[in-house]
Amino acid sequence: MQNKNINRNRLPQNNKPIKKERKKSFIRKRYKEIIIISAILVFFLFSVFHTEDTVILNSQKHITTETAESYIFTNSEYVDLKETTPIKFTVKEGQKVGSNTKLSSSYKIKTNKYINDAIKVIDWRLKNKSYESREVFFRDLSELEEKITSTQDKYDNAKSSNNTTSINKYGASLTKLKDKKNMMQKSMKYIFADSATLKKIKSELKSKKSSKNKSLTISNLNFSFTGNIYFSRTGYEEVLNTNVMGALSKDYFDYLKGFKPPSTKDDKSIIKIVNNQCAYVCAVVNKDTYVEGEKEAKKYNKSVKKNHDLKTDGEYYDYLLTRVDMLITYPTIKFEDNDEVLDEGYLINSMDYGDDKKVLVICLKDAFDHLINVDKTKLNIHTNEVNVFTIPKSAIIEDGSKKYVYALTSGNFKELVEVKVYEEGFKNVLLKPSENPRLSNNMEVITNPD
């Protein structure tokens, strides 16, 4: 019995020391795994409560536009055959016709009538030598418009009161003023011609006279070029004609701004030819608007004038039309019309218009049939097209005058990159790839840096 008690007393009374030892041994063997698991858990919790969002860079075209009052200049001429019954034409509206294309198989014309009309305009121009000054011409034309409006009001009042004396008086004055305006506008065709040139043209016209009735062709109607045919006019034919492009000035645009085209409702037998080789858009934009290619166009203007002894803008425009090889080197500019049709042309000039505006002169590049008879309209001018990265404004870190972003490089390492901001909006910032060579497509940028 005593031995049994002794043996019992030698047995451990408690197994806790053994368990503690085993636990310590387990921790020693697994400490690496525990540290890794703990780190993963900490990173997971950090990620949950502190996520760094990113945006993937993808360059896209950014277009800046400005809605501009615009004038479309075409090279056109027209005649009114003064017929009351419809003419049976063998050609369709908008069709391109040659100089000897028969426009009607039955209608004949007296060519002398249209030659005499042209000579009448030249004689008027020769008589009014003061209009060799374009400034005087447009000033007088603007004043004439005001007189016509005032006289028309007086004539209408006289008619409403049935005052015969006043009706006759203001009616005669109105006819005289309108005839003068009509002659002035028709004479704009010869706005740059001197006396010697006008006399030469007059002599050439006289040599074409014939007593015989001739076929209805644009040659026999004394048109000076071929093109597309139309059977109506808008009233802008003289004032928005390419032959007055060299007269572009503040006075001229002031005149165009207030110009009221004459009524064309009584026109019954108009034939109009539009030269399909050239047309210009003159768009009035804010003077401080940045226009891509504008500086280059101005530089070309000066260089071409100097190298080819061109004295005026009119000579410059005419010269470019004969040198398509030179024209295609000019910067291009796009614009949209009211129907959202996108057109493109060469930016060939820019000129100041008053204190706060400038006029962009665009030589049309593509077919412009859809712009014929549009004349004065609003166009959305693409003043600048540039490739950009778009990132949230929150991604920018500012340090004094410098700006930075955190970009993720290969291996997902964060790198602080200095950036040059092209344009800053309410929510986003635009960066030009060309100005930020350390950024590239598909690179990630952190949008919520600390």
Coordinates of C-alpha atoms in Angstrom, one line a residue:
M1 CA 0.0 0.0 0.0
Q2 CA 2.8 2.3 0.8
N3 CA 4.5 1.7 -2.5
K4 CA 1.4 2.4 -4.4
N5 CA 1.1 5.8 -2.7
I6 CA 4.7 6.6 -3.5
N7 CA 4.2 5.8 -7.2
R8 CA 1.0 7.9 -7.3
N9 CA 2.8 10.8 -5.7
R10 CA 5.5 10.7 -8.4
L11 CA 3.0 11.1 -11.2
P12 CA 2.5 14.8 -12.4
Q13 CA -0.5 16.3 -10.6
N14 CA -1.3 18.7 -13.5
N15 CA -0.8 18.5 -17.4
K16 CA -0.7 22.3 -17.9
P17 CA 3.1 22.6 -18.2
I18 CA 3.0 20.1 -21.0
K19 CA 0.3 21.9 -22.9
K20 CA 2.1 25.2 -22.6
E21 CA 5.3 23.6 -23.9
R22 CA 3.4 22.2 -26.9
K23 CA 1.8 25.6 -27.7
K24 CA 5.2 27.3 -27.6
S25 CA 6.6 24.7 -29.9
F26 CA 3.7 25.1 -32.4
I27 CA 4.1 28.9 -32.4
R28 CA 7.9 28.5 -33.0
K29 CA 7.3 26.2 -36.0
R30 CA 4.5 28.3 -37.6
Y31 CA 5.5 31.9 -36.8
K32 CA 6.3 32.6 -40.5
E33 CA 2.9 31.5 -41.6
I34 CA 1.2 33.5 -38.8
I35 CA 3.1 36.7 -39.8
I36 CA 2.1 36.3 -43.5
I37 CA -1.6 35.6 -42.6
S38 CA -1.6 38.6 -40.3
A39 CA -0.1 40.8 -42.9
I40 CA -2.7 39.7 -45.4
L41 CA -5.4 40.4 -42.9
V42 CA -4.0 43.9 -42.2
F43 CA -3.7 44.7 -45.9
F44 CA -7.3 43.4 -46.5
L45 CA -8.6 45.6 -43.7
F46 CA -6.6 48.6 -45.0
S47 CA -7.9 48.0 -48.5
V48 CA -11.5 47.9 -47.2
F49 CA -11.2 51.2 -45.4
H50 CA -8.6 53.0 -47.6
T51 CA -9.0 52.0 -51.3
E52 CA -6.9 53.9 -53.9
D53 CA -9.0 54.3 -57.0
T54 CA -7.3 54.6 -60.4
V55 CA -8.1 55.7 -63.9
I56 CA -6.6 54.2 -67.0
L57 CA -5.2 56.8 -69.4
N58 CA -6.6 56.8 -72.9
S59 CA -5.9 59.7 -75.2
Q60 CA -8.9 61.0 -77.1
K61 CA -9.6 64.0 -79.4
H62 CA -10.8 67.1 -77.6
I63 CA -12.6 69.6 -79.8
T64 CA -13.2 73.3 -78.8
T65 CA -16.0 75.0 -80.8
E66 CA -17.3 78.5 -81.0
T67 CA -20.6 79.5 -82.7
A68 CA -19.8 82.2 -85.2
E69 CA -21.8 84.6 -87.4
S70 CA -20.6 83.5 -90.8
Y71 CA -20.8 84.7 -94.4
I72 CA -20.4 82.4 -97.3
F73 CA -18.9 84.0 -100.5
T74 CA -19.4 82.3 -103.8
N75 CA -18.4 83.3 -107.3
S76 CA -21.8 83.8 -108.9
E77 CA -23.6 85.8 -111.6
Y78 CA -27.2 85.9 -112.6
V79 CA -29.6 87.5 -115.1
D80 CA -33.3 88.1 -115.0
L81 CA -34.9 87.1 -118.4
K82 CA -37.9 89.2 -117.5
E83 CA -40.3 86.5 -118.6
T84 CA -43.8 86.2 -117.1
T85 CA -44.4 82.6 -118.4
P86 CA -42.3 79.7 -117.3
I87 CA -39.4 78.7 -119.5
K88 CA -39.0 75.0 -120.3
F89 CA -35.5 74.2 -119.3
T90 CA -33.6 71.1 -120.4
V91 CA -31.3 71.2 -117.4
K92 CA -32.0 70.6 -113.7
E93 CA -31.4 72.8 -110.7
G94 CA -27.9 72.4 -109.4
Q95 CA -26.6 70.7 -112.6
K96 CA -23.2 71.6 -113.8
V97 CA -23.3 73.2 -117.3
G98 CA -20.8 74.2 -119.9
S99 CA -20.5 77.5 -121.7
N100 CA -22.4 76.2 -124.7
T101 CA -24.8 73.9 -123.0
K102 CA -28.3 74.6 -124.3
L103 CA -30.5 75.4 -121.3
S104 CA -33.7 75.3 -123.3
S105 CA -34.5 73.7 -126.7
S106 CA -37.2 76.3 -127.6
Y107 CA -36.3 79.6 -125.9
K108 CA -34.2 82.1 -127.9
I109 CA -32.6 85.3 -126.6
K110 CA -31.5 88.7 -127.8
T111 CA -27.9 88.9 -126.7
N112 CA -27.6 92.7 -127.1
K113 CA -30.0 93.2 -124.2
Y114 CA -27.7 91.5 -121.7
I115 CA -24.5 93.1 -123.2
N116 CA -26.1 96.5 -122.9
D117 CA -27.0 95.8 -119.3
A118 CA -23.4 95.0 -118.5
I119 CA -22.1 98.1 -120.3
K120 CA -24.5 100.2 -118.4
V121 CA -23.0 99.0 -115.1
I122 CA -19.4 99.8 -116.4
D123 CA -20.5 103.2 -117.5
W124 CA -21.9 104.0 -114.1
R125 CA -18.7 102.8 -112.5
L126 CA -16.6 105.0 -114.8
K127 CA -18.8 108.0 -114.1
N128 CA -18.5 107.5 -110.3
K129 CA -14.7 107.6 -110.0
S130 CA -14.9 108.4 -106.3
Y131 CA -15.8 104.8 -105.7
E132 CA -12.3 103.8 -106.4
S133 CA -12.0 104.3 -102.6
R134 CA -13.6 101.2 -101.0
E135 CA -14.1 103.0 -97.7
V136 CA -16.2 105.7 -99.4
F137 CA -18.1 103.0 -101.4
F138 CA -19.3 101.1 -98.4
R139 CA -19.9 104.2 -96.3
D140 CA -22.2 105.5 -99.0
L141 CA -23.8 102.1 -99.5
S142 CA -24.7 101.9 -95.8
E143 CA -26.1 105.5 -95.8
L144 CA -28.1 104.6 -98.9
E145 CA -29.6 101.6 -97.1
E146 CA -30.7 103.9 -94.3
K147 CA -32.3 106.4 -96.7
I148 CA -34.2 103.6 -98.5
T149 CA -35.6 102.4 -95.1
S150 CA -36.6 105.9 -94.1
T151 CA -38.2 106.8 -97.5
Q152 CA -40.0 103.4 -97.5
D153 CA -41.6 104.3 -94.2
K154 CA -42.7 107.7 -95.4
Y155 CA -44.1 106.2 -98.6
D156 CA -46.0 103.6 -96.6
N157 CA -47.4 106.3 -94.3
A158 CA -48.5 108.4 -97.4
K159 CA -50.3 105.4 -98.8
S160 CA -52.1 104.7 -95.6
S161 CA -53.3 108.3 -95.4
N162 CA -54.1 108.4 -99.1
N163 CA -51.9 111.5 -99.6
T164 CA -51.4 111.5 -103.4
T165 CA -48.8 114.3 -103.4
S166 CA -46.7 112.5 -100.8
I167 CA -47.2 109.2 -102.5
N168 CA -45.8 110.6 -105.8
K169 CA -43.0 112.4 -104.0
Y170 CA -41.7 109.5 -101.9
G171 CA -42.5 106.9 -104.6
A172 CA -40.2 108.7 -107.0
S173 CA -37.5 109.1 -104.4
L174 CA -37.7 105.5 -103.5
T175 CA -37.4 104.3 -107.1
K176 CA -34.3 106.6 -107.6
L177 CA -32.6 105.3 -104.4
K178 CA -33.3 101.7 -105.2
D179 CA -32.0 102.1 -108.7
K180 CA -28.8 103.6 -107.3
K181 CA -28.4 100.8 -104.7
N182 CA -29.0 98.2 -107.5
M183 CA -26.3 99.8 -109.7
M184 CA -23.8 100.1 -106.8
Q185 CA -24.2 96.5 -105.9
K186 CA -23.9 95.3 -109.5
S187 CA -20.8 97.5 -109.9
M188 CA -19.1 95.6 -107.0
K189 CA -18.2 93.1 -109.7
Y190 CA -15.6 95.7 -110.8
I191 CA -14.7 97.0 -107.4
F192 CA -10.9 96.6 -108.1
A193 CA -10.9 97.5 -111.7
D194 CA -9.2 100.8 -112.8
S195 CA -10.5 103.0 -115.7
A196 CA -8.3 101.3 -118.3
T197 CA -9.5 97.8 -117.3
L198 CA -13.1 98.9 -117.4
K199 CA -12.8 100.5 -120.9
K200 CA -11.1 97.3 -122.2
I201 CA -14.0 95.1 -120.8
K202 CA -16.5 97.5 -122.4
S203 CA -14.8 97.2 -125.7
E204 CA -14.9 93.4 -125.6
L205 CA -18.6 93.5 -124.7
K206 CA -19.4 95.7 -127.7
S207 CA -17.6 93.3 -130.0
K208 CA -20.0 90.5 -129.0
K209 CA -23.1 92.4 -130.1
S210 CA -25.4 90.7 -132.6
S211 CA -28.8 91.4 -134.0
K212 CA -29.6 87.7 -134.3
N213 CA -31.5 85.7 -131.7
K214 CA -29.3 83.1 -130.2
S215 CA -29.7 79.9 -128.2
L216 CA -30.1 80.1 -124.4
T217 CA -26.5 79.4 -123.2
I218 CA -24.5 80.9 -120.4
S219 CA -22.0 82.1 -123.1
N220 CA -24.7 84.0 -125.0
L221 CA -26.0 85.4 -121.6
N222 CA -22.5 86.9 -121.1
F223 CA -21.6 84.9 -118.0
S224 CA -17.8 85.0 -117.5
F225 CA -17.5 81.4 -116.1
T226 CA -19.1 78.0 -116.0
G227 CA -20.5 76.2 -113.0
N228 CA -23.8 75.0 -111.5
I229 CA -27.1 76.4 -112.6
Y230 CA -29.9 77.7 -110.4
F231 CA -33.2 79.3 -111.1
S232 CA -33.5 81.7 -108.2
R233 CA -31.5 84.2 -106.2
T234 CA -31.3 85.2 -102.6
G235 CA -30.4 88.9 -102.9
Y236 CA -26.9 88.4 -101.5
E237 CA -25.3 87.6 -104.9
E238 CA -23.5 91.0 -105.3
V239 CA -22.5 91.6 -101.7
L240 CA -21.3 88.0 -100.9
N241 CA -19.4 87.5 -104.1
T242 CA -15.8 86.3 -104.3
N243 CA -14.9 89.3 -106.4
V244 CA -15.2 91.5 -103.4
M245 CA -13.1 89.3 -101.1
G246 CA -10.2 91.8 -101.3
A247 CA -12.5 94.5 -99.9
L248 CA -13.0 92.7 -96.6
S249 CA -12.7 95.3 -93.8
K250 CA -14.5 96.5 -90.7
D251 CA -16.6 98.8 -92.9
Y252 CA -17.6 96.0 -95.1
F253 CA -18.6 93.6 -92.3
D254 CA -20.5 96.4 -90.6
Y255 CA -22.4 96.8 -93.9
L256 CA -23.0 93.1 -94.2
K257 CA -24.2 92.9 -90.5
G258 CA -27.0 95.4 -91.3
F259 CA -27.7 94.3 -94.9
K260 CA -31.3 93.6 -95.8
P261 CA -31.5 91.6 -99.1
P262 CA -34.0 92.9 -101.6
S263 CA -37.2 91.1 -102.2
T264 CA -36.9 88.3 -104.7
K265 CA -40.6 87.3 -104.7
D266 CA -41.2 88.9 -108.1
D267 CA -38.3 87.0 -109.8
K268 CA -39.9 84.7 -112.4
S269 CA -37.1 83.8 -114.8
I270 CA -33.8 84.0 -113.0
I271 CA -30.7 82.1 -114.3
K272 CA -27.8 82.0 -111.8
I273 CA -24.4 80.4 -112.3
V274 CA -22.2 79.5 -109.3
N275 CA -18.6 78.7 -110.0
N276 CA -18.1 75.3 -108.3
Q277 CA -14.3 75.8 -108.1
C278 CA -14.1 78.2 -105.2
A279 CA -16.0 79.5 -102.2
Y280 CA -15.0 81.1 -98.9
V281 CA -16.4 81.2 -95.4
C282 CA -15.7 84.3 -93.3
A283 CA -16.5 83.5 -89.6
V284 CA -16.6 86.2 -87.0
V285 CA -15.2 85.0 -83.6
N286 CA -14.0 86.5 -80.4
K287 CA -10.6 88.2 -80.7
D288 CA -9.2 86.3 -77.7
T289 CA -10.3 82.9 -79.1
Y290 CA -7.3 80.5 -79.6
V291 CA -7.6 79.1 -83.2
E292 CA -5.3 76.3 -84.1
G293 CA -3.2 77.2 -87.1
E294 CA -4.1 80.9 -87.0
K295 CA -0.5 82.0 -86.5
E296 CA 0.7 79.8 -89.2
A297 CA -1.9 81.1 -91.6
K298 CA -0.9 84.7 -90.9
K299 CA 2.8 83.8 -91.4
Y300 CA 2.0 82.2 -94.8
N301 CA -0.1 85.3 -95.8
K302 CA 2.9 87.6 -95.3
S303 CA 5.4 85.3 -96.9
V304 CA 3.3 84.6 -100.0
K305 CA 2.5 88.3 -100.6
K306 CA 6.2 89.3 -100.2
N307 CA 7.6 86.5 -102.3
H308 CA 5.1 86.9 -105.2
D309 CA 4.7 90.7 -105.1
L310 CA 1.0 90.6 -104.2
K311 CA -0.1 94.0 -102.9
T312 CA -3.6 93.3 -101.7
D313 CA -5.6 90.5 -100.0
G314 CA -7.7 90.2 -103.2
E315 CA -4.6 89.4 -105.2
Y316 CA -3.5 87.0 -102.5
Y317 CA -6.8 85.1 -102.6
D318 CA -6.8 84.9 -106.4
Y319 CA -3.2 83.7 -106.5
L320 CA -3.9 80.9 -104.0
L321 CA -6.6 79.6 -106.3
T322 CA -4.1 79.2 -109.1
R323 CA -1.6 77.4 -106.8
V324 CA -3.4 74.5 -105.3
D325 CA 0.0 72.9 -104.6
M326 CA 0.6 75.8 -102.2
L327 CA -2.9 76.0 -100.8
I328 CA -2.9 72.4 -99.6
T329 CA 0.1 73.2 -97.3
Y330 CA -2.1 75.6 -95.3
P331 CA -3.6 74.6 -91.9
T332 CA -7.1 73.2 -92.1
I333 CA -10.1 74.0 -90.0
K334 CA -13.5 72.3 -89.6
F335 CA -16.9 73.6 -89.0
E336 CA -20.5 72.4 -88.7
D337 CA -23.6 73.9 -90.2
N338 CA -27.1 74.0 -88.8
D339 CA -27.8 70.5 -90.1
E340 CA -24.6 69.2 -88.3
V341 CA -22.9 68.6 -91.7
L342 CA -19.1 68.7 -91.1
D343 CA -17.1 70.7 -93.6
E344 CA -13.4 71.4 -93.8
G345 CA -11.4 74.2 -95.4
Y346 CA -8.0 75.9 -95.5
L347 CA -7.4 78.7 -93.0
I348 CA -5.8 81.3 -95.3
N349 CA -6.2 84.6 -93.3
S350 CA -7.3 86.2 -90.0
M351 CA -8.1 89.9 -89.6
D352 CA -9.2 92.1 -86.8
Y353 CA -12.8 93.2 -86.7
G354 CA -13.2 96.1 -84.2
D355 CA -11.9 95.8 -80.7
D356 CA -13.2 92.5 -79.6
K357 CA -13.7 90.4 -82.8
K358 CA -11.7 88.9 -85.6
V359 CA -12.6 87.3 -88.9
L360 CA -11.3 83.9 -90.0
V361 CA -11.1 83.5 -93.8
I362 CA -11.6 79.9 -94.9
C363 CA -11.2 78.6 -98.4
L364 CA -13.5 75.6 -98.8
K365 CA -11.8 72.3 -99.4
D366 CA -14.7 70.0 -100.2
A367 CA -17.8 70.2 -102.3
F368 CA -20.0 73.0 -101.1
D369 CA -23.3 72.5 -103.0
H370 CA -25.2 72.3 -99.7
L371 CA -23.8 75.8 -98.7
I372 CA -24.9 77.6 -101.9
N373 CA -27.7 80.1 -101.2
V374 CA -27.0 79.8 -97.4
D375 CA -25.2 83.2 -97.5
K376 CA -25.4 84.4 -93.9
T377 CA -25.6 81.8 -91.1
K378 CA -24.4 80.5 -87.8
L379 CA -21.6 78.0 -87.9
N380 CA -19.9 76.0 -85.2
I381 CA -16.2 76.5 -85.8
H382 CA -13.8 73.9 -84.5
T383 CA -11.3 76.4 -83.2
N384 CA -9.0 73.7 -81.8
E385 CA -8.7 69.9 -82.0
V386 CA -6.1 68.2 -79.8
N387 CA -5.5 64.7 -78.3
V388 CA -5.7 64.7 -74.5
F389 CA -5.8 62.5 -71.4
T390 CA -8.8 63.2 -69.2
I391 CA -8.4 62.6 -65.5
P392 CA -10.4 63.7 -62.4
K393 CA -9.4 66.9 -60.8
S394 CA -8.9 65.0 -57.5
A395 CA -5.9 63.2 -59.1
I396 CA -3.9 66.4 -59.2
I397 CA -1.4 67.1 -56.3
E398 CA -0.3 70.8 -56.1
D399 CA 3.0 71.9 -54.6
G400 CA 3.4 75.6 -55.1
S401 CA 3.3 76.4 -58.8
K402 CA 3.9 72.7 -59.8
K403 CA 1.3 70.0 -60.3
Y404 CA 1.8 66.2 -60.0
V405 CA 0.0 62.9 -60.2
Y406 CA 0.7 59.5 -58.8
A407 CA 1.1 57.1 -61.7
L408 CA 1.4 53.3 -61.4
T409 CA 4.5 52.1 -63.3
S410 CA 5.3 48.5 -64.3
G411 CA 5.1 46.4 -61.2
N412 CA 2.4 48.6 -59.7
F413 CA 4.9 51.0 -58.1
K414 CA 3.6 54.4 -57.4
E415 CA 5.7 57.2 -59.0
L416 CA 5.1 60.9 -58.5
V417 CA 5.0 62.5 -62.0
E418 CA 5.1 66.2 -62.6
V419 CA 2.4 67.2 -65.2
K420 CA 1.5 70.2 -67.4
V421 CA -2.2 70.9 -67.4
Y422 CA -3.7 71.9 -70.8
E423 CA -7.2 72.7 -69.6
E424 CA -8.9 72.6 -66.2
G425 CA -12.7 72.1 -66.0
F426 CA -15.1 71.9 -63.1
K427 CA -14.6 68.1 -62.5
N428 CA -11.8 67.0 -64.9
V429 CA -8.4 68.1 -66.0
L430 CA -7.0 67.7 -69.5
L431 CA -3.4 66.8 -70.2
K432 CA -1.8 66.8 -73.7
P433 CA 0.3 63.7 -74.2
S434 CA 2.8 65.8 -76.2
E435 CA 3.4 68.0 -73.1
N436 CA 3.5 65.0 -70.7
P437 CA 5.9 62.5 -72.2
R438 CA 6.1 60.5 -68.9
L439 CA 2.5 59.5 -69.3
S440 CA 1.3 57.0 -71.8
N441 CA -1.8 55.2 -72.9
N442 CA -3.0 52.3 -70.6
M443 CA -1.0 53.7 -67.7
E444 CA -3.0 54.0 -64.4
V445 CA -3.2 57.2 -62.4
I446 CA -4.4 57.3 -58.8
T447 CA -7.5 59.5 -58.5
N448 CA -7.6 59.9 -54.7
P449 CA -4.0 60.3 -53.5
D450 CA -3.3 61.2 -49.8

